[in-house]
């Protein structure tokens, strides 16, 4: 890693009064460079509260959009304009509108992995870190439309027993994790606990010891006496798990669980982002104000 590159980033960061936020799936060097690395909920809270003038968001577009909606007076930069989330693009505003027309009495909850337009049409937004708690707070006599992730929705449905209508979206990285990967890892590491993300398919979820958002995984491991863990989520998180727990062993359930979009961010692109103030992410009105209502509700629900 070039010391010169890191020094240039630090100097520019200071000059621009910028903060660098990174998701737990980012490449290790980006997580190390960041001022805050975390899950979607933690990052949204940071973006809403930061006093910096510029937010360099090392993640994917919906995350930078969320930061721009929560902090419209800030400059939000996404270092690679093509870092998107295929799941977020699996439902658009027109499709959600049609779904709402079919279920006019239902409340709409969207996963934060969605476009600003979809958030603007939703009543509530949630992350994997607070989806269960948020749905539990909703009036019991209302059906819940959950978009776009059918796997997270199904998990919330199992946990809450609520009447939910799920959109058939999914994460193209988590679906690469198969039950056969779990069986193989169980044989190879019989003493390990298996932690899986709720974006995994139902078979994988049913085989896991714990279902956790990435932030919850970090917390769980820090508080556990267990020494070995098999991790069923995007493999970027293993970097921080290993760094924070040098006395514990971590194994990816499969080497295939890599999100190509998360890996588009590099140190060079972070430097260019700060040099050229690119790529600026903005959300036009009234989408921005409407989406903020559902996001404000999301960041109010912080689980214990
Ligand atoms: P969390 O970090 O909130 O668990 O999100 C997972 C994810 O897939 C983000 O794209
Ligand atoms: Fe989207 Fe899945 Fe990548 Fe997260 S890991 S950004 S949900 S494709």
PDB file of C-alpha atoms and ligand atoms in Angstrom:
ATOM      1  CA  UNK A   1       0.000   0.000   0.000  1.00  0.00           C
ATOM      2  CA  UNK A   2       1.441   3.348  -0.965  1.00  0.00           C
ATOM      3  CA  UNK A   3       2.178   5.544   2.048  1.00  0.00           C
ATOM      4  CA  UNK A   4       2.237   8.509  -0.307  1.00  0.00           C
ATOM      5  CA  UNK A   5      -1.312   7.752  -1.485  1.00  0.00           C
ATOM      6  CA  UNK A   6      -2.577   7.500   2.074  1.00  0.00           C
ATOM      7  CA  UNK A   7      -0.857  10.752   3.048  1.00  0.00           C
ATOM      8  CA  UNK A   8      -2.414  12.548   0.083  1.00  0.00           C
ATOM      9  CA  UNK A   9      -5.876  11.262   1.043  1.00  0.00           C
ATOM     10  CA  UNK A  10      -5.429  12.364   4.669  1.00  0.00           C
ATOM     11  CA  UNK A  11      -4.206  15.851   3.642  1.00  0.00           C
ATOM     12  CA  UNK A  12      -7.116  16.388   1.235  1.00  0.00           C
ATOM     13  CA  UNK A  13      -9.599  15.003   3.728  1.00  0.00           C
ATOM     14  CA  UNK A  14      -8.492  17.656   6.200  1.00  0.00           C
ATOM     15  CA  UNK A  15      -8.525  20.420   3.593  1.00  0.00           C
ATOM     16  CA  UNK A  16     -12.076  19.534   2.484  1.00  0.00           C
ATOM     17  CA  UNK A  17     -13.324  18.823   6.036  1.00  0.00           C
ATOM     18  CA  UNK A  18     -14.393  15.394   4.820  1.00  0.00           C
ATOM     19  CA  UNK A  19     -15.338  12.211   6.617  1.00  0.00           C
ATOM     20  CA  UNK A  20     -14.797   8.769   5.066  1.00  0.00           C
ATOM     21  CA  UNK A  21     -17.550   6.223   5.753  1.00  0.00           C
ATOM     22  CA  UNK A  22     -17.111   2.579   4.710  1.00  0.00           C
ATOM     23  CA  UNK A  23     -19.426  -0.414   4.712  1.00  0.00           C
ATOM     24  CA  UNK A  24     -18.260  -3.668   6.323  1.00  0.00           C
ATOM     25  CA  UNK A  25     -18.064  -5.284   2.849  1.00  0.00           C
ATOM     26  CA  UNK A  26     -15.486  -2.809   1.551  1.00  0.00           C
ATOM     27  CA  UNK A  27     -11.927  -3.934   0.741  1.00  0.00           C
ATOM     28  CA  UNK A  28      -9.797  -4.123   3.904  1.00  0.00           C
ATOM     29  CA  UNK A  29      -7.582  -1.127   3.055  1.00  0.00           C
ATOM     30  CA  UNK A  30     -10.676   1.052   2.598  1.00  0.00           C
ATOM     31  CA  UNK A  31     -12.179  -0.054   5.923  1.00  0.00           C
ATOM     32  CA  UNK A  32      -8.832   0.688   7.610  1.00  0.00           C
ATOM     33  CA  UNK A  33      -8.669   4.145   6.063  1.00  0.00           C
ATOM     34  CA  UNK A  34     -12.240   5.079   6.999  1.00  0.00           C
ATOM     35  CA  UNK A  35     -13.272   7.227   9.948  1.00  0.00           C
ATOM     36  CA  UNK A  36     -16.181   4.865  10.525  1.00  0.00           C
ATOM     37  CA  UNK A  37     -16.820   1.373   9.154  1.00  0.00           C
ATOM     38  CA  UNK A  38     -20.142  -0.273   9.891  1.00  0.00           C
ATOM     39  CA  UNK A  39     -23.436  -1.722   8.726  1.00  0.00           C
ATOM     40  CA  UNK A  40     -26.118   0.138   6.818  1.00  0.00           C
ATOM     41  CA  UNK A  41     -27.863   1.313   9.986  1.00  0.00           C
ATOM     42  CA  UNK A  42     -24.687   2.579  11.679  1.00  0.00           C
ATOM     43  CA  UNK A  43     -23.568   4.310   8.496  1.00  0.00           C
ATOM     44  CA  UNK A  44     -26.932   6.059   8.072  1.00  0.00           C
ATOM     45  CA  UNK A  45     -26.777   7.311  11.666  1.00  0.00           C
ATOM     46  CA  UNK A  46     -23.225   8.597  11.096  1.00  0.00           C
ATOM     47  CA  UNK A  47     -24.242  10.290   7.840  1.00  0.00           C
ATOM     48  CA  UNK A  48     -27.165  12.024   9.580  1.00  0.00           C
ATOM     49  CA  UNK A  49     -25.023  13.256  12.471  1.00  0.00           C
ATOM     50  CA  UNK A  50     -21.634  14.146  11.003  1.00  0.00           C
ATOM     51  CA  UNK A  51     -20.411  17.718  11.177  1.00  0.00           C
ATOM     52  CA  UNK A  52     -18.110  17.280   8.191  1.00  0.00           C
ATOM     53  CA  UNK A  53     -18.832  19.253   5.006  1.00  0.00           C
ATOM     54  CA  UNK A  54     -18.116  16.314   2.706  1.00  0.00           C
ATOM     55  CA  UNK A  55     -19.002  12.622   3.070  1.00  0.00           C
ATOM     56  CA  UNK A  56     -16.933  10.209   0.974  1.00  0.00           C
ATOM     57  CA  UNK A  57     -19.142   7.137   0.938  1.00  0.00           C
ATOM     58  CA  UNK A  58     -17.232   3.914   0.349  1.00  0.00           C
ATOM     59  CA  UNK A  59     -20.092   1.567  -0.438  1.00  0.00           C
ATOM     60  CA  UNK A  60     -22.750   1.408  -3.136  1.00  0.00           C
ATOM     61  CA  UNK A  61     -25.067   4.024  -4.622  1.00  0.00           C
ATOM     62  CA  UNK A  62     -28.133   3.495  -2.395  1.00  0.00           C
ATOM     63  CA  UNK A  63     -25.927   4.091   0.657  1.00  0.00           C
ATOM     64  CA  UNK A  64     -24.585   7.374  -0.740  1.00  0.00           C
ATOM     65  CA  UNK A  65     -28.128   8.360  -1.733  1.00  0.00           C
ATOM     66  CA  UNK A  66     -29.303   7.625   1.814  1.00  0.00           C
ATOM     67  CA  UNK A  67     -26.540   9.884   3.169  1.00  0.00           C
ATOM     68  CA  UNK A  68     -27.536  12.636   0.699  1.00  0.00           C
ATOM     69  CA  UNK A  69     -31.196  12.386   1.790  1.00  0.00           C
ATOM     70  CA  UNK A  70     -30.369  12.451   5.503  1.00  0.00           C
ATOM     71  CA  UNK A  71     -27.820  15.260   5.140  1.00  0.00           C
ATOM     72  CA  UNK A  72     -28.921  17.307   2.116  1.00  0.00           C
ATOM     73  CA  UNK A  73     -26.649  20.228   3.048  1.00  0.00           C
ATOM     74  CA  UNK A  74     -23.532  18.019   2.731  1.00  0.00           C
ATOM     75  CA  UNK A  75     -21.581  17.083  -0.385  1.00  0.00           C
ATOM     76  CA  UNK A  76     -21.845  13.296  -0.706  1.00  0.00           C
ATOM     77  CA  UNK A  77     -19.292  11.616  -2.966  1.00  0.00           C
ATOM     78  CA  UNK A  78     -19.377   8.047  -4.292  1.00  0.00           C
ATOM     79  CA  UNK A  79     -15.825   7.223  -5.513  1.00  0.00           C
ATOM     80  CA  UNK A  80     -17.088   4.926  -8.315  1.00  0.00           C
ATOM     81  CA  UNK A  81     -20.257   6.054 -10.052  1.00  0.00           C
ATOM     82  CA  UNK A  82     -20.975   2.489 -11.230  1.00  0.00           C
ATOM     83  CA  UNK A  83     -21.003   0.948  -7.746  1.00  0.00           C
ATOM     84  CA  UNK A  84     -24.668  -0.040  -7.620  1.00  0.00           C
ATOM     85  CA  UNK A  85     -26.700  -2.696  -5.843  1.00  0.00           C
ATOM     86  CA  UNK A  86     -28.543  -5.132  -8.140  1.00  0.00           C
ATOM     87  CA  UNK A  87     -31.112  -5.818  -5.399  1.00  0.00           C
ATOM     88  CA  UNK A  88     -31.982  -2.114  -5.106  1.00  0.00           C
ATOM     89  CA  UNK A  89     -32.780  -2.103  -8.838  1.00  0.00           C
ATOM     90  CA  UNK A  90     -35.155  -5.080  -8.592  1.00  0.00           C
ATOM     91  CA  UNK A  91     -38.152  -2.837  -7.903  1.00  0.00           C
ATOM     92  CA  UNK A  92     -38.833   0.590  -9.354  1.00  0.00           C
ATOM     93  CA  UNK A  93     -41.311   3.310  -8.430  1.00  0.00           C
ATOM     94  CA  UNK A  94     -43.894   2.215 -11.003  1.00  0.00           C
ATOM     95  CA  UNK A  95     -43.825  -1.388  -9.797  1.00  0.00           C
ATOM     96  CA  UNK A  96     -44.194  -0.289  -6.189  1.00  0.00           C
ATOM     97  CA  UNK A  97     -47.071   1.997  -7.146  1.00  0.00           C
ATOM     98  CA  UNK A  98     -48.867  -0.904  -8.830  1.00  0.00           C
ATOM     99  CA  UNK A  99     -48.268  -3.123  -5.782  1.00  0.00           C
ATOM    100  CA  UNK A 100     -49.639  -0.416  -3.470  1.00  0.00           C
ATOM    101  CA  UNK A 101     -52.749  -0.119  -5.647  1.00  0.00           C
ATOM    102  CA  UNK A 102     -53.341  -3.870  -5.249  1.00  0.00           C
ATOM    103  CA  UNK A 103     -52.994  -3.618  -1.439  1.00  0.00           C
ATOM    104  CA  UNK A 104     -54.314  -0.138  -0.596  1.00  0.00           C
ATOM    105  CA  UNK A 105     -54.596  -0.790   3.158  1.00  0.00           C
ATOM    106  CA  UNK A 106     -51.118  -2.220   3.663  1.00  0.00           C
ATOM    107  CA  UNK A 107     -48.167  -0.382   5.189  1.00  0.00           C
ATOM    108  CA  UNK A 108     -45.072  -0.264   2.977  1.00  0.00           C
ATOM    109  CA  UNK A 109     -41.687  -1.131   4.480  1.00  0.00           C
ATOM    110  CA  UNK A 110     -38.671  -0.915   2.188  1.00  0.00           C
ATOM    111  CA  UNK A 111     -35.245  -2.307   2.891  1.00  0.00           C
ATOM    112  CA  UNK A 112     -32.629   0.463   2.780  1.00  0.00           C
ATOM    113  CA  UNK A 113     -31.190  -1.425  -0.228  1.00  0.00           C
ATOM    114  CA  UNK A 114     -33.616   0.423  -2.509  1.00  0.00           C
ATOM    115  CA  UNK A 115     -33.671   3.495  -4.723  1.00  0.00           C
ATOM    116  CA  UNK A 116     -34.589   6.944  -3.388  1.00  0.00           C
ATOM    117  CA  UNK A 117     -37.809   6.826  -5.484  1.00  0.00           C
ATOM    118  CA  UNK A 118     -38.883   3.581  -3.790  1.00  0.00           C
ATOM    119  CA  UNK A 119     -38.049   5.016  -0.351  1.00  0.00           C
ATOM    120  CA  UNK A 120     -40.165   8.067  -1.198  1.00  0.00           C
ATOM    121  CA  UNK A 121     -43.177   5.811  -1.849  1.00  0.00           C
ATOM    122  CA  UNK A 122     -42.675   3.813   1.368  1.00  0.00           C
ATOM    123  CA  UNK A 123     -44.041   4.434   4.864  1.00  0.00           C
ATOM    124  CA  UNK A 124     -40.990   3.034   6.628  1.00  0.00           C
ATOM    125  CA  UNK A 125     -37.473   2.115   5.721  1.00  0.00           C
ATOM    126  CA  UNK A 126     -35.414  -0.487   7.611  1.00  0.00           C
ATOM    127  CA  UNK A 127     -32.046  -2.216   7.550  1.00  0.00           C
ATOM    128  CA  UNK A 128     -31.256  -5.832   8.350  1.00  0.00           C
ATOM    129  CA  UNK A 129     -30.165  -4.539  11.769  1.00  0.00           C
ATOM    130  CA  UNK A 130     -33.632  -3.258  12.782  1.00  0.00           C
ATOM    131  CA  UNK A 131     -36.184  -4.816  10.378  1.00  0.00           C
ATOM    132  CA  UNK A 132     -37.713  -7.151  12.987  1.00  0.00           C
ATOM    133  CA  UNK A 133     -37.953  -4.431  15.669  1.00  0.00           C
ATOM    134  CA  UNK A 134     -39.420  -1.939  13.190  1.00  0.00           C
ATOM    135  CA  UNK A 135     -42.113  -4.300  11.851  1.00  0.00           C
ATOM    136  CA  UNK A 136     -43.037  -5.280  15.411  1.00  0.00           C
ATOM    137  CA  UNK A 137     -43.844  -1.615  16.143  1.00  0.00           C
ATOM    138  CA  UNK A 138     -46.432  -1.420  13.331  1.00  0.00           C
ATOM    139  CA  UNK A 139     -50.174  -1.703  14.088  1.00  0.00           C
ATOM    140  CA  UNK A 140     -51.121  -5.398  14.211  1.00  0.00           C
ATOM    141  CA  UNK A 141     -54.243  -5.021  12.064  1.00  0.00           C
ATOM    142  CA  UNK A 142     -52.313  -3.791   8.997  1.00  0.00           C
ATOM    143  CA  UNK A 143     -50.728  -5.975   6.316  1.00  0.00           C
ATOM    144  CA  UNK A 144     -47.124  -5.172   5.469  1.00  0.00           C
ATOM    145  CA  UNK A 145     -45.748  -4.858   1.938  1.00  0.00           C
ATOM    146  CA  UNK A 146     -42.022  -5.591   2.177  1.00  0.00           C
ATOM    147  CA  UNK A 147     -39.690  -4.677  -0.718  1.00  0.00           C
ATOM    148  CA  UNK A 148     -37.342  -5.550  -2.363  1.00  0.00           C
ATOM    149  CA  UNK A 149     -35.624  -8.433  -0.502  1.00  0.00           C
ATOM    150  CA  UNK A 150     -37.758 -11.569  -0.251  1.00  0.00           C
ATOM    151  CA  UNK A 151     -35.154 -13.227   1.996  1.00  0.00           C
ATOM    152  CA  UNK A 152     -34.981 -10.492   4.622  1.00  0.00           C
ATOM    153  CA  UNK A 153     -38.778 -10.142   4.319  1.00  0.00           C
ATOM    154  CA  UNK A 154     -39.266 -13.858   4.867  1.00  0.00           C
ATOM    155  CA  UNK A 155     -36.978 -13.761   7.912  1.00  0.00           C
ATOM    156  CA  UNK A 156     -38.941 -10.818   9.387  1.00  0.00           C
ATOM    157  CA  UNK A 157     -42.182 -12.657   8.634  1.00  0.00           C
ATOM    158  CA  UNK A 158     -40.970 -15.756  10.523  1.00  0.00           C
ATOM    159  CA  UNK A 159     -39.862 -13.645  13.489  1.00  0.00           C
ATOM    160  CA  UNK A 160     -42.904 -11.415  13.766  1.00  0.00           C
ATOM    161  CA  UNK A 161     -45.714 -13.690  12.468  1.00  0.00           C
ATOM    162  CA  UNK A 162     -47.187 -10.642  10.705  1.00  0.00           C
ATOM    163  CA  UNK A 163     -49.158 -10.816   7.504  1.00  0.00           C
ATOM    164  CA  UNK A 164     -46.561  -9.779   4.940  1.00  0.00           C
ATOM    165  CA  UNK A 165     -46.568  -9.537   1.154  1.00  0.00           C
ATOM    166  CA  UNK A 166     -43.013  -9.979  -0.162  1.00  0.00           C
ATOM    167  CA  UNK A 167     -41.491  -8.664  -3.373  1.00  0.00           C
ATOM    168  CA  UNK A 168     -39.323 -11.297  -5.111  1.00  0.00           C
ATOM    169  CA  UNK A 169     -36.004  -9.381  -4.998  1.00  0.00           C
ATOM    170  CA  UNK A 170     -32.772 -10.846  -3.685  1.00  0.00           C
ATOM    171  CA  UNK A 171     -29.080 -10.139  -3.211  1.00  0.00           C
ATOM    172  CA  UNK A 172     -27.104 -11.581  -6.109  1.00  0.00           C
ATOM    173  CA  UNK A 173     -24.116 -12.170  -3.813  1.00  0.00           C
ATOM    174  CA  UNK A 174     -25.877 -13.859  -0.880  1.00  0.00           C
ATOM    175  CA  UNK A 175     -27.735 -16.262  -3.205  1.00  0.00           C
ATOM    176  CA  UNK A 176     -24.322 -17.646  -4.216  1.00  0.00           C
ATOM    177  CA  UNK A 177     -24.144 -19.192  -0.729  1.00  0.00           C
ATOM    178  CA  UNK A 178     -25.696 -22.674  -0.889  1.00  0.00           C
ATOM    179  CA  UNK A 179     -26.746 -25.243   1.706  1.00  0.00           C
ATOM    180  CA  UNK A 180     -23.953 -27.515   0.392  1.00  0.00           C
ATOM    181  CA  UNK A 181     -21.408 -24.821   1.383  1.00  0.00           C
ATOM    182  CA  UNK A 182     -22.827 -24.841   4.913  1.00  0.00           C
ATOM    183  CA  UNK A 183     -22.701 -28.666   5.152  1.00  0.00           C
ATOM    184  CA  UNK A 184     -19.089 -28.701   3.930  1.00  0.00           C
ATOM    185  CA  UNK A 185     -18.047 -25.998   6.413  1.00  0.00           C
ATOM    186  CA  UNK A 186     -19.816 -27.818   9.287  1.00  0.00           C
ATOM    187  CA  UNK A 187     -17.760 -30.943   8.504  1.00  0.00           C
ATOM    188  CA  UNK A 188     -14.525 -29.010   8.187  1.00  0.00           C
ATOM    189  CA  UNK A 189     -15.013 -26.838  11.302  1.00  0.00           C
ATOM    190  CA  UNK A 190     -17.229 -28.864  13.664  1.00  0.00           C
ATOM    191  CA  UNK A 191     -16.563 -26.573  16.665  1.00  0.00           C
ATOM    192  CA  UNK A 192     -17.351 -23.331  14.854  1.00  0.00           C
ATOM    193  CA  UNK A 193     -20.547 -21.288  15.184  1.00  0.00           C
ATOM    194  CA  UNK A 194     -22.164 -20.416  11.871  1.00  0.00           C
ATOM    195  CA  UNK A 195     -23.263 -16.792  11.529  1.00  0.00           C
ATOM    196  CA  UNK A 196     -25.401 -15.939   8.503  1.00  0.00           C
ATOM    197  CA  UNK A 197     -26.931 -12.747   7.125  1.00  0.00           C
ATOM    198  CA  UNK A 198     -30.760 -12.663   6.729  1.00  0.00           C
ATOM    199  CA  UNK A 199     -30.209 -11.941   2.994  1.00  0.00           C
ATOM    200  CA  UNK A 200     -29.251 -15.645   2.641  1.00  0.00           C
ATOM    201  CA  UNK A 201     -31.792 -18.052   1.161  1.00  0.00           C
ATOM    202  CA  UNK A 202     -34.198 -19.930   3.510  1.00  0.00           C
ATOM    203  CA  UNK A 203     -32.224 -23.207   3.426  1.00  0.00           C
ATOM    204  CA  UNK A 204     -29.000 -21.505   4.497  1.00  0.00           C
ATOM    205  CA  UNK A 205     -30.858 -19.487   7.127  1.00  0.00           C
ATOM    206  CA  UNK A 206     -32.375 -22.640   8.617  1.00  0.00           C
ATOM    207  CA  UNK A 207     -28.881 -24.147   8.999  1.00  0.00           C
ATOM    208  CA  UNK A 208     -27.322 -21.115  10.722  1.00  0.00           C
ATOM    209  CA  UNK A 209     -26.680 -20.752  14.457  1.00  0.00           C
ATOM    210  CA  UNK A 210     -27.331 -16.994  14.364  1.00  0.00           C
ATOM    211  CA  UNK A 211     -28.905 -14.625  11.823  1.00  0.00           C
ATOM    212  CA  UNK A 212     -27.343 -11.187  12.079  1.00  0.00           C
ATOM    213  CA  UNK A 213     -26.691  -7.969  10.183  1.00  0.00           C
ATOM    214  CA  UNK A 214     -22.983  -7.271   9.628  1.00  0.00           C
ATOM    215  CA  UNK A 215     -22.874  -4.851  12.574  1.00  0.00           C
ATOM    216  CA  UNK A 216     -24.593  -7.417  14.795  1.00  0.00           C
ATOM    217  CA  UNK A 217     -22.043 -10.063  13.713  1.00  0.00           C
ATOM    218  CA  UNK A 218     -19.166  -7.881  14.887  1.00  0.00           C
ATOM    219  CA  UNK A 219     -20.876  -7.258  18.211  1.00  0.00           C
ATOM    220  CA  UNK A 220     -21.844 -10.906  18.681  1.00  0.00           C
ATOM    221  CA  UNK A 221     -18.289 -12.152  18.066  1.00  0.00           C
ATOM    222  CA  UNK A 222     -16.773  -9.527  20.397  1.00  0.00           C
ATOM    223  CA  UNK A 223     -19.080 -10.701  23.202  1.00  0.00           C
ATOM    224  CA  UNK A 224     -18.708 -14.447  22.573  1.00  0.00           C
ATOM    225  CA  UNK A 225     -16.342 -16.941  24.236  1.00  0.00           C
ATOM    226  CA  UNK A 226     -16.463 -19.159  21.150  1.00  0.00           C
ATOM    227  CA  UNK A 227     -13.135 -19.259  19.274  1.00  0.00           C
ATOM    228  CA  UNK A 228     -14.160 -20.315  15.749  1.00  0.00           C
ATOM    229  CA  UNK A 229     -16.758 -18.910  13.382  1.00  0.00           C
ATOM    230  CA  UNK A 230     -17.972 -19.746   9.889  1.00  0.00           C
ATOM    231  CA  UNK A 231     -19.265 -16.612   8.205  1.00  0.00           C
ATOM    232  CA  UNK A 232     -22.110 -16.728   5.683  1.00  0.00           C
ATOM    233  CA  UNK A 233     -22.216 -13.234   4.240  1.00  0.00           C
ATOM    234  CA  UNK A 234     -20.104 -11.081   1.898  1.00  0.00           C
ATOM    235  CA  UNK A 235     -16.496 -11.873   2.710  1.00  0.00           C
ATOM    236  CA  UNK A 236     -15.318  -8.276   3.223  1.00  0.00           C
ATOM    237  CA  UNK A 237     -16.436  -8.501   6.843  1.00  0.00           C
ATOM    238  CA  UNK A 238     -13.778 -11.110   7.631  1.00  0.00           C
ATOM    239  CA  UNK A 239     -11.151  -8.355   7.524  1.00  0.00           C
ATOM    240  CA  UNK A 240     -12.588  -6.486  10.506  1.00  0.00           C
ATOM    241  CA  UNK A 241     -13.640  -9.655  12.343  1.00  0.00           C
ATOM    242  CA  UNK A 242     -10.027 -10.892  12.223  1.00  0.00           C
ATOM    243  CA  UNK A 243      -8.592  -7.488  13.078  1.00  0.00           C
ATOM    244  CA  UNK A 244     -10.830  -7.002  16.129  1.00  0.00           C
ATOM    245  CA  UNK A 245     -10.441 -10.615  17.343  1.00  0.00           C
ATOM    246  CA  UNK A 246      -6.867 -11.804  16.782  1.00  0.00           C
ATOM    247  CA  UNK A 247      -7.414 -14.745  19.178  1.00  0.00           C
ATOM    248  CA  UNK A 248     -10.367 -16.154  17.167  1.00  0.00           C
ATOM    249  CA  UNK A 249     -10.543 -17.946  13.806  1.00  0.00           C
ATOM    250  CA  UNK A 250     -12.914 -17.004  10.980  1.00  0.00           C
ATOM    251  CA  UNK A 251     -13.712 -18.991   7.855  1.00  0.00           C
ATOM    252  CA  UNK A 252     -15.832 -17.826   4.905  1.00  0.00           C
ATOM    253  CA  UNK A 253     -18.559 -20.367   4.167  1.00  0.00           C
ATOM    254  CA  UNK A 254     -17.600 -19.969   0.504  1.00  0.00           C
ATOM    255  CA  UNK A 255     -14.962 -17.944  -1.339  1.00  0.00           C
ATOM    256  CA  UNK A 256     -17.688 -17.039  -3.878  1.00  0.00           C
ATOM    257  CA  UNK A 257     -19.465 -14.568  -1.580  1.00  0.00           C
ATOM    258  CA  UNK A 258     -17.901 -11.417  -3.012  1.00  0.00           C
ATOM    259  CA  UNK A 259     -20.019  -8.415  -4.038  1.00  0.00           C
ATOM    260  CA  UNK A 260     -18.339  -7.024  -7.188  1.00  0.00           C
ATOM    261  CA  UNK A 261     -19.947  -3.628  -6.654  1.00  0.00           C
ATOM    262  CA  UNK A 262     -18.612  -3.225  -3.124  1.00  0.00           C
ATOM    263  CA  UNK A 263     -15.132  -4.062  -4.446  1.00  0.00           C
ATOM    264  CA  UNK A 264     -15.217  -1.263  -7.056  1.00  0.00           C
ATOM    265  CA  UNK A 265     -13.952   1.246  -4.495  1.00  0.00           C
ATOM    266  CA  UNK A 266     -10.152   1.557  -4.331  1.00  0.00           C
ATOM    267  CA  UNK A 267      -7.738   3.891  -2.533  1.00  0.00           C
ATOM    268  CA  UNK A 268      -6.928   5.567  -5.875  1.00  0.00           C
ATOM    269  CA  UNK A 269     -10.627   6.299  -6.470  1.00  0.00           C
ATOM    270  CA  UNK A 270     -10.991   7.725  -2.955  1.00  0.00           C
ATOM    271  CA  UNK A 271      -8.139  10.129  -3.718  1.00  0.00           C
ATOM    272  CA  UNK A 272      -9.683  11.145  -7.053  1.00  0.00           C
ATOM    273  CA  UNK A 273     -13.037  11.607  -5.334  1.00  0.00           C
ATOM    274  CA  UNK A 274     -11.484  14.123  -2.944  1.00  0.00           C
ATOM    275  CA  UNK A 275      -9.341  15.799  -5.611  1.00  0.00           C
ATOM    276  CA  UNK A 276     -12.130  16.296  -8.162  1.00  0.00           C
ATOM    277  CA  UNK A 277     -15.126  16.284  -5.756  1.00  0.00           C
ATOM    278  CA  UNK A 278     -16.720  13.419  -7.684  1.00  0.00           C
ATOM    279  CA  UNK A 279     -19.098  11.667  -8.062  1.00  0.00           C
ATOM    280  CA  UNK A 280     -21.626  13.921  -6.344  1.00  0.00           C
ATOM    281  CA  UNK A 281     -24.784  12.126  -5.318  1.00  0.00           C
ATOM    282  CA  UNK A 282     -27.890  14.276  -5.021  1.00  0.00           C
ATOM    283  CA  UNK A 283     -31.571  13.428  -4.758  1.00  0.00           C
ATOM    284  CA  UNK A 284     -34.061  15.874  -6.306  1.00  0.00           C
ATOM    285  CA  UNK A 285     -37.176  17.208  -4.546  1.00  0.00           C
ATOM    286  CA  UNK A 286     -39.823  16.074  -3.753  1.00  0.00           C
ATOM    287  CA  UNK A 287     -38.245  12.574  -3.757  1.00  0.00           C
ATOM    288  CA  UNK A 288     -35.652  13.683  -1.205  1.00  0.00           C
ATOM    289  CA  UNK A 289     -38.146  15.015   1.381  1.00  0.00           C
ATOM    290  CA  UNK A 290     -40.535  12.088   0.928  1.00  0.00           C
ATOM    291  CA  UNK A 291     -37.736   9.520   1.249  1.00  0.00           C
ATOM    292  CA  UNK A 292     -36.429  11.315   4.358  1.00  0.00           C
ATOM    293  CA  UNK A 293     -39.691  10.610   6.195  1.00  0.00           C
ATOM    294  CA  UNK A 294     -39.231   6.834   5.850  1.00  0.00           C
ATOM    295  CA  UNK A 295     -35.496   7.101   6.629  1.00  0.00           C
ATOM    296  CA  UNK A 296     -36.075   9.243   9.726  1.00  0.00           C
ATOM    297  CA  UNK A 297     -38.356   6.475  10.996  1.00  0.00           C
ATOM    298  CA  UNK A 298     -35.594   3.952  10.260  1.00  0.00           C
ATOM    299  CA  UNK A 299     -32.885   5.680  12.263  1.00  0.00           C
ATOM    300  CA  UNK A 300     -35.222   6.109  15.246  1.00  0.00           C
ATOM    301  CA  UNK A 301     -35.345   2.317  15.716  1.00  0.00           C
ATOM    302  CA  UNK A 302     -31.973   1.364  17.177  1.00  0.00           C
ATOM    303  CA  UNK A 303     -32.077  -2.144  18.638  1.00  0.00           C
ATOM    304  CA  UNK A 304     -30.358  -2.846  21.977  1.00  0.00           C
TER     305      UNK A 304
HETATM  306  P1  LIG B   1     -25.851  -4.661   6.637  1.00  0.00           P
HETATM  307  O1  LIG B   1     -24.413  -4.262   6.748  1.00  0.00           O
HETATM  308  O2  LIG B   1     -26.737  -3.591   7.097  1.00  0.00           O
HETATM  309  O3  LIG B   1     -26.056  -5.987   7.295  1.00  0.00           O
HETATM  310  O4  LIG B   1     -26.182  -4.781   5.068  1.00  0.00           O
HETATM  311  C1  LIG B   1     -25.879  -5.821   4.248  1.00  0.00           C
HETATM  312  C2  LIG B   1     -25.821  -5.473   2.808  1.00  0.00           C
HETATM  313  O5  LIG B   1     -26.030  -6.297   1.958  1.00  0.00           O
HETATM  314  C3  LIG B   1     -25.487  -4.151   2.391  1.00  0.00           C
HETATM  315  O6  LIG B   1     -25.471  -4.082   1.027  1.00  0.00           O
HETATM  316 FE1  LIG B   2     -26.419  -5.271  -2.946  1.00  0.00          FE
HETATM  317 FE2  LIG B   2     -25.910  -7.713  -2.085  1.00  0.00          FE
HETATM  318 FE3  LIG B   2     -23.896  -6.183  -2.872  1.00  0.00          FE
HETATM  319 FE4  LIG B   2     -25.233  -5.652  -0.585  1.00  0.00          FE
HETATM  320  S1  LIG B   2     -23.970  -7.428  -1.006  1.00  0.00           S
HETATM  321  S2  LIG B   2     -24.617  -4.174  -2.191  1.00  0.00           S
HETATM  322  S3  LIG B   2     -27.297  -6.278  -1.160  1.00  0.00           S
HETATM  323  S4  LIG B   2     -25.573  -6.927  -4.163  1.00  0.00           S
END
